[in-house]
Amino acid sequence: MNAPLLWVVVPLASGLLLMLLSSHQRIMKLTALLICLLLGLVALLIPINSMIIFGSQTSLVFTDSLNILGRQLILGRNQQPLLIFLFMLAAFWILASLTVRTHRFQISVLMMQTGLSIGMISVRPLSFSIYFILLLTILPMPILQVQRESDSSGLMRTMLSQILGVTFIGVAFWLMNAVSLNIADTMLTQRTILMMLIGFIFLLGIFPFHSWLVMLMMRYPSFSVGFTVSLQQFSVFYLLLKILNEYTWIRTYNELYRGMVAIGLVMLLFGGLMALFSTFPKRLFAALVLAENGIVLVAIGMKSERELTAAMTLLVLRLLVTLVWAYIDQTESDAQQAHAEALLQGEDPPPSLIDLSAVRLLVYYILAGMPLSLAFPEKIALLSSLSTISPRNSFLLGTGMLLLLVSGVHLYRRLLAGNASIPTKKKFSPGILIAVLLLLALGVFATFVKSGIALLLAPFNAILS
């Protein structure tokens, strides 16, 4: 038995095979849900590199590596908490898809994306991780092309940005090998760091190369694009942490950390201003994602265990908030579509959903950092730590966070003004209520969540030491 075979190849193969069940959506979704739960359960119960004994004479060694075309996929015990989280995240998305309309191949693609994300974590040499991220991002594009709400320029920009990002980081990896042989060459070191930063700027949608991310989140259904965007952003930041953990000379290059803090502050302020002038919920959430990228970069650039924990906490919270936001958006879209279809067929329209503006605002503030949310203590601690190092940067960080908080109220007032007539027959989705309550519970049980975050950071012992 082999860990990469189980957690990388099986999700990829099952995603392909589930396409055969695309005409039976409920069976396909339940099968995918069962596979994710089983894979997550195995990651929880069976340690890698252990012996599984069947009866008195039969045993099976659960190995940690797999060789494919001269490359290795290696998973260690300290990565099993992340495997559990990723499969549970995929299971939550599949569970949510049972109550909303989705493309018939979306769950199959989701399974393959989960396998690719774990492939990115496990592949050796590290330079091949970027190709897994590229595949993860472009895999759902045929589905998005069919579901687009306007022209397909968002997909073209996304593909171009990802290819450019992969190209620059690929060149940076090539230069890293040369730097490792001659660390004293400062010119080569600076070129390598510059190439790497440019690559991450493209992949993360950092200003001024942010338009692909905004267009992707605004012009395509949130439930279709939410998993891709959130997992891609998480994978890119995870790759950055892996690079810092593996290359000692990069980890000790202080200019890189100062650059990350500067880029992060610019991104936070830009995202905050963009959120302030947003007129649509989708644009507001896209601005929040851009701003959160900046906050995470600042946290990583602080170069301490406390801030690294804050960065991972915010990344995990963003994955969950994106799921709930996309679920709310898709539920509302389905209700509007069902109402329109009933009117076209001359039938009585079904009960309409109550106005979800307040729920959207609450979900937005859970990630933006309202009190009692999981993000609030992390952002306050980050602000406090930065104030002891650079009061100016701390002021800029606080200004950006304040812009995000003000922007939510600003848009909410506009949404209320546009909802003058509400149907008399109203209903509320219990799934939305449960999802929002679970997000709020993360802040209540923050101590328990922090212990899980510490397990996710276990592979980065070189950074933490």
XYZ file of C-alpha atoms in Angstrom:
465
model
C 0.000 0.000 0.000
C 1.308 3.414 -0.950
C 0.376 6.834 0.477
C 0.769 8.913 -2.733
C -1.087 6.232 -4.685
C -3.981 6.412 -2.241
C -4.211 10.186 -1.806
C -3.044 11.481 -5.198
C -3.761 8.845 -7.835
C -7.069 7.605 -6.382
C -8.742 11.079 -6.364
C -7.506 11.724 -9.910
C -8.725 8.341 -11.161
C -12.030 8.556 -9.302
C -12.662 12.008 -10.774
C -12.234 10.605 -14.271
C -14.405 7.559 -13.568
C -17.162 9.641 -11.968
C -17.645 11.397 -15.298
C -19.283 8.166 -16.442
C -22.017 8.830 -13.863
C -22.583 12.441 -14.927
C -26.119 11.642 -16.109
C -26.951 10.456 -12.573
C -25.948 13.507 -10.581
C -27.109 12.437 -7.145
C -25.405 9.046 -7.364
C -22.213 10.676 -8.619
C -22.172 13.253 -5.815
C -22.885 10.711 -3.098
C -20.152 8.432 -4.469
C -17.649 11.310 -4.515
C -18.679 12.260 -0.973
C -18.124 8.688 0.212
C -14.669 8.551 -1.435
C -13.581 11.814 0.226
C -14.823 10.681 3.632
C -13.043 7.328 3.309
C -9.759 8.927 2.211
C -9.981 11.433 5.058
C -10.733 8.632 7.520
C -7.719 6.619 6.354
C -5.515 9.715 6.781
C -6.852 10.060 10.322
C -6.481 6.438 11.411
C -3.483 4.936 9.577
C -0.042 6.549 10.029
C 2.248 6.621 7.008
C 5.224 4.220 7.160
C 3.377 1.852 9.460
C 2.588 -1.832 9.153
C -1.021 -2.930 8.823
C -1.552 -6.461 10.147
C -4.412 -8.634 8.892
C -4.962 -11.740 10.996
C -1.917 -13.632 12.262
C 0.218 -14.006 9.130
C -0.737 -11.253 6.688
C 0.694 -7.732 6.885
C 0.902 -4.682 4.645
C 3.481 -1.882 4.797
C 2.015 1.594 4.223
C 4.934 3.267 2.396
C 5.448 6.999 1.920
C 6.802 7.364 -1.648
C 5.916 6.615 -5.250
C 8.177 6.959 -8.299
C 6.559 8.223 -11.511
C 8.640 9.001 -14.613
C 11.759 9.701 -12.585
C 9.938 11.979 -10.137
C 8.922 11.154 -6.588
C 5.705 11.731 -4.703
C 6.494 11.663 -0.974
C 4.040 12.123 1.890
C 5.081 12.125 5.538
C 3.179 11.650 8.759
C 3.382 15.351 9.539
C 1.374 16.058 6.360
C -1.548 13.806 7.266
C -3.466 16.576 9.118
C -3.423 18.594 5.891
C -4.700 15.573 3.953
C -7.581 15.225 6.406
C -8.431 18.905 6.046
C -8.327 18.902 2.230
C -10.551 15.842 1.911
C -12.994 17.200 4.481
C -13.062 20.496 2.578
C -13.833 18.639 -0.655
C -16.526 16.661 1.191
C -18.162 19.899 2.397
C -18.225 21.275 -1.157
C -19.778 18.049 -2.435
C -22.316 18.060 0.406
C -23.287 21.637 -0.464
C -23.623 20.693 -4.146
C -26.425 18.259 -3.254
C -28.790 21.197 -2.710
C -27.750 23.539 -5.551
C -27.443 23.351 -9.315
C -23.995 22.485 -10.624
C -22.417 21.556 -13.931
C -22.594 17.815 -14.472
C -18.791 17.493 -14.492
C -18.063 19.895 -11.627
C -17.757 17.283 -8.876
C -15.494 15.130 -11.050
C -13.227 18.122 -11.619
C -13.309 18.921 -7.885
C -12.046 15.424 -7.088
C -9.197 15.768 -9.577
C -8.292 19.214 -8.229
C -8.063 17.761 -4.723
C -5.681 15.086 -6.002
C -3.591 17.709 -7.798
C -3.337 19.846 -4.659
C -1.984 16.860 -2.726
C 0.341 16.120 -5.643
C 1.679 19.665 -5.298
C 2.396 18.989 -1.631
C 4.189 15.695 -2.252
C 6.123 16.051 -5.523
C 9.920 16.032 -5.587
C 11.857 17.935 -6.887
C 10.019 20.921 -5.464
C 10.172 22.781 -8.798
C 7.463 20.499 -10.212
C 4.934 21.802 -7.671
C 4.149 24.793 -9.863
C 2.922 22.539 -12.668
C 0.431 20.881 -10.341
C -0.860 24.354 -9.418
C -1.144 25.253 -13.106
C -3.121 22.084 -13.857
C -5.321 22.669 -10.819
C -6.205 26.143 -12.100
C -6.849 25.410 -15.776
C -8.641 22.072 -15.287
C -12.122 23.604 -14.715
C -11.817 26.136 -17.539
C -13.917 24.139 -20.057
C -16.745 24.081 -17.499
C -16.377 27.792 -16.759
C -16.380 28.564 -20.486
C -19.851 27.020 -20.720
C -21.106 28.803 -17.585
C -19.709 32.269 -18.306
C -22.075 35.183 -17.737
C -20.323 37.436 -20.289
C -17.283 37.139 -22.576
C -14.466 34.697 -21.830
C -11.720 37.299 -21.367
C -11.515 36.385 -17.674
C -10.425 32.851 -18.550
C -7.850 34.099 -21.035
C -6.355 36.496 -18.497
C -6.317 33.767 -15.871
C -4.511 31.350 -18.152
C -1.996 34.000 -19.230
C -1.280 35.040 -15.632
C -0.822 31.453 -14.485
C 1.495 30.593 -17.383
C 3.594 33.716 -16.766
C 3.736 32.972 -13.045
C 4.805 29.379 -13.639
C 7.438 30.553 -16.140
C 9.032 33.070 -13.766
C 9.020 30.667 -10.810
C 10.402 27.898 -13.029
C 13.314 30.153 -13.981
C 13.742 31.054 -10.300
C 13.997 27.366 -9.365
C 16.633 26.905 -12.065
C 18.605 29.838 -10.660
C 18.206 28.534 -7.094
C 20.342 25.533 -7.922
C 23.099 27.852 -9.136
C 22.822 30.031 -6.028
C 23.143 26.958 -3.799
C 26.535 26.316 -5.404
C 27.722 29.920 -5.013
C 25.869 31.734 -2.235
C 28.414 34.582 -2.265
C 27.185 35.758 -5.679
C 24.853 38.545 -4.527
C 23.859 39.560 -8.052
C 22.639 36.043 -8.836
C 20.807 35.906 -5.510
C 18.993 39.167 -6.219
C 17.965 38.003 -9.692
C 16.629 34.750 -8.273
C 14.575 36.512 -5.602
C 13.246 38.987 -8.179
C 12.183 36.193 -10.533
C 10.460 34.364 -7.698
C 8.603 37.467 -6.496
C 7.386 38.291 -10.009
C 6.121 34.730 -10.383
C 4.165 34.888 -7.133
C 2.783 38.305 -8.088
C 1.241 36.758 -11.211
C -0.045 33.659 -9.410
C -1.612 35.556 -6.502
C -3.066 38.390 -8.563
C -1.015 41.121 -6.897
C -1.539 44.693 -8.161
C -1.252 45.593 -11.027
C -1.788 42.007 -12.273
C -4.973 41.440 -10.292
C -7.621 41.778 -12.998
C -7.750 38.051 -13.780
C -8.813 37.221 -10.241
C -11.505 39.912 -10.134
C -12.900 38.988 -13.553
C -12.918 35.288 -12.712
C -14.893 35.842 -9.509
C -17.341 38.326 -11.050
C -18.143 36.783 -14.435
C -18.598 33.148 -13.476
C -20.882 31.349 -10.997
C -19.433 31.584 -7.501
C -19.992 27.915 -6.734
C -18.140 26.874 -9.885
C -15.168 29.183 -9.455
C -14.966 29.402 -5.649
C -13.268 26.061 -5.042
C -10.732 26.671 -7.815
C -9.759 30.173 -6.681
C -9.552 29.365 -2.972
C -7.579 26.140 -3.487
C -5.245 27.789 -6.012
C -4.472 30.653 -3.625
C -3.922 28.257 -0.719
C -1.626 26.078 -2.857
C 0.470 29.066 -3.965
C 1.003 30.241 -0.389
C 1.784 26.669 0.652
C 4.412 26.509 -2.098
C 5.929 29.761 -0.808
C 6.207 28.256 2.673
C 7.786 25.098 1.242
C 10.412 27.188 -0.566
C 11.239 29.104 2.615
C 11.436 25.842 4.543
C 13.676 24.019 2.056
C 16.182 26.707 1.012
C 18.211 28.041 3.928
C 19.739 30.947 1.996
C 16.268 32.181 0.989
C 15.004 31.829 4.545
C 17.840 34.039 5.787
C 17.557 36.651 3.020
C 16.029 39.562 4.953
C 15.329 41.691 1.876
C 12.809 39.068 0.734
C 10.818 39.428 3.944
C 10.855 43.211 3.707
C 9.662 42.903 0.125
C 6.792 40.630 1.169
C 5.693 43.107 3.839
C 5.812 46.016 1.367
C 3.917 44.113 -1.348
C 1.414 42.892 1.225
C 0.671 46.408 2.485
C 0.195 47.714 -1.061
C -2.155 44.830 -1.811
C -4.126 45.361 1.397
C -4.617 49.079 0.751
C -5.530 48.456 -2.881
C -8.008 45.734 -1.915
C -9.486 47.958 0.786
C -10.025 50.863 -1.632
C -11.465 48.500 -4.233
C -13.868 47.110 -1.621
C -14.897 50.616 -0.572
C -16.039 51.470 -4.096
C -17.570 48.076 -4.875
C -21.187 48.123 -6.018
C -21.781 44.361 -6.254
C -21.328 41.601 -3.641
C -19.111 39.550 -5.963
C -16.751 42.470 -6.505
C -16.680 43.140 -2.766
C -15.646 39.563 -2.037
C -13.021 39.632 -4.806
C -11.577 42.776 -3.213
C -11.568 41.027 0.167
C -9.610 38.100 -1.300
C -7.019 40.485 -2.751
C -6.716 42.324 0.562
C -6.416 39.059 2.490
C -3.553 38.055 0.200
C -1.811 41.205 1.367
C -2.423 40.440 5.041
C -1.076 36.894 4.651
C 2.036 38.207 2.871
C 2.621 40.676 5.702
C 2.217 37.880 8.255
C 4.727 35.624 6.470
C 7.087 38.574 6.041
C 7.079 39.158 9.814
C 9.250 36.021 10.059
C 8.020 34.652 13.380
C 6.116 31.592 14.543
C 3.196 33.652 15.890
C 2.641 35.466 12.609
C 3.107 32.284 10.567
C 0.334 30.698 12.630
C -1.829 33.742 11.898
C -1.138 33.398 8.166
C -2.145 29.721 8.115
C -5.236 30.455 10.210
C -6.386 33.134 7.772
C -5.749 30.854 4.784
C -7.781 28.018 6.310
C -10.577 30.398 7.291
C -10.661 31.804 3.756
C -11.166 28.324 2.297
C -14.186 27.807 4.551
C -15.634 31.300 4.109
C -15.372 31.004 0.322
C -17.406 27.795 0.488
C -20.180 29.451 2.499
C -20.155 32.596 0.342
C -20.378 30.533 -2.864
C -23.159 28.407 -1.369
C -25.187 31.499 -0.474
C -24.659 32.991 -3.931
C -25.621 29.776 -5.733
C -28.685 29.213 -3.533
C -29.897 32.721 -4.288
C -29.196 32.291 -8.007
C -31.093 28.971 -8.098
C -34.093 30.546 -6.367
C -34.179 33.397 -8.874
C -33.868 30.972 -11.776
C -36.673 28.761 -10.442
C -38.875 31.836 -10.033
C -38.205 32.954 -13.619
C -38.818 29.456 -15.021
C -42.162 29.219 -13.213
C -43.284 32.557 -14.636
C -42.289 31.520 -18.169
C -44.319 28.321 -17.852
C -47.348 30.163 -16.476
C -47.154 28.443 -13.083
C -47.305 29.850 -9.583
C -43.762 30.825 -8.582
C -42.219 28.959 -5.628
C -41.614 30.818 -2.371
C -38.741 33.256 -2.782
C -35.730 33.363 -0.515
C -35.650 36.058 2.111
C -33.137 38.827 1.496
C -29.675 37.389 2.165
C -27.831 40.718 2.334
C -27.422 40.520 6.112
C -26.130 36.946 5.871
C -23.649 37.954 3.168
C -22.461 40.814 5.348
C -21.967 38.496 8.319
C -19.938 36.012 6.243
C -17.891 38.892 4.835
C -17.085 40.194 8.328
C -16.122 36.741 9.603
C -13.171 36.863 7.212
C -12.642 40.638 7.380
C -12.098 40.363 11.133
C -15.125 41.284 13.226
C -14.943 40.670 16.999
C -15.624 37.054 18.072
C -14.560 35.753 14.659
C -11.534 33.497 14.211
C -9.754 36.190 12.177
C -10.138 38.955 14.790
C -7.458 37.917 17.339
C -5.034 36.989 14.559
C -5.289 40.388 12.898
C -5.087 42.255 16.196
C -1.967 40.286 17.164
C -0.435 40.948 13.747
C -1.163 44.660 14.106
C 0.375 44.707 17.585
C 3.519 42.851 16.503
C 4.069 45.095 13.495
C 3.680 48.246 15.617
C 6.760 47.277 17.651
C 8.837 46.912 14.464
C 7.514 49.704 12.246
C 4.788 52.110 13.461
C 4.362 53.395 9.895
C 3.693 49.928 8.501
C 1.398 49.219 11.436
C -0.601 52.354 10.599
C -0.902 51.266 6.951
C -1.980 47.778 8.023
C -4.610 49.189 10.364
C -5.860 51.568 7.667
C -6.302 48.707 5.217
C -8.182 46.605 7.774
C -10.418 49.560 8.615
C -11.232 50.078 4.931
C -12.402 46.465 4.722
C -14.693 46.911 7.718
C -16.187 50.162 6.421
C -16.704 48.722 2.932
C -19.075 46.023 4.171
C -21.449 48.508 5.790
C -21.230 50.789 2.748
C -22.331 48.051 0.341
C -24.952 46.696 2.740
C -26.710 50.063 2.817
C -26.856 50.040 -0.994
C -28.233 46.506 -1.055
C -30.982 47.394 1.409
C -31.914 50.442 -0.640
C -32.365 48.245 -3.718
C -34.667 45.743 -1.982
C -37.790 47.818 -1.607
C -40.197 45.099 -2.770
C -39.875 41.687 -1.184
C -42.273 38.823 -2.073
C -44.799 37.891 0.602
C -44.021 34.157 0.310
C -40.573 33.717 1.796
C -38.331 30.862 2.855
C -34.871 30.491 4.351
C -32.371 27.782 3.494
C -31.460 25.735 6.597
C -28.160 24.817 4.935
C -27.104 28.468 4.942
C -27.994 28.806 8.624
C -25.945 25.725 9.555
C -22.958 26.870 7.472
C -22.895 30.352 9.029
C -23.250 28.952 12.550
C -20.294 26.638 11.921
C -18.181 29.608 10.808
C -19.116 31.496 13.968
C -18.299 28.406 16.039
C -14.708 28.552 14.784
C -14.242 31.796 16.689
C -15.843 30.374 19.834
C -13.619 27.287 19.793
C -10.504 29.141 18.658
C -8.228 27.227 21.045
C -9.210 23.911 19.500
C -8.786 25.355 15.995
C -5.303 26.646 16.887
C -4.196 23.150 17.849
C -5.255 21.976 14.395
C -3.413 24.866 12.745
C -0.254 23.869 14.630
C -0.529 20.401 13.083
C -0.847 21.924 9.606
C 2.376 23.872 10.220
C 4.318 20.815 11.414
C 6.046 20.237 8.015
C 7.641 23.699 8.244
C 9.889 22.980 11.204
C 12.848 24.783 9.589
C 10.880 28.051 9.428
C 9.514 27.637 12.941
C 12.914 26.888 14.498
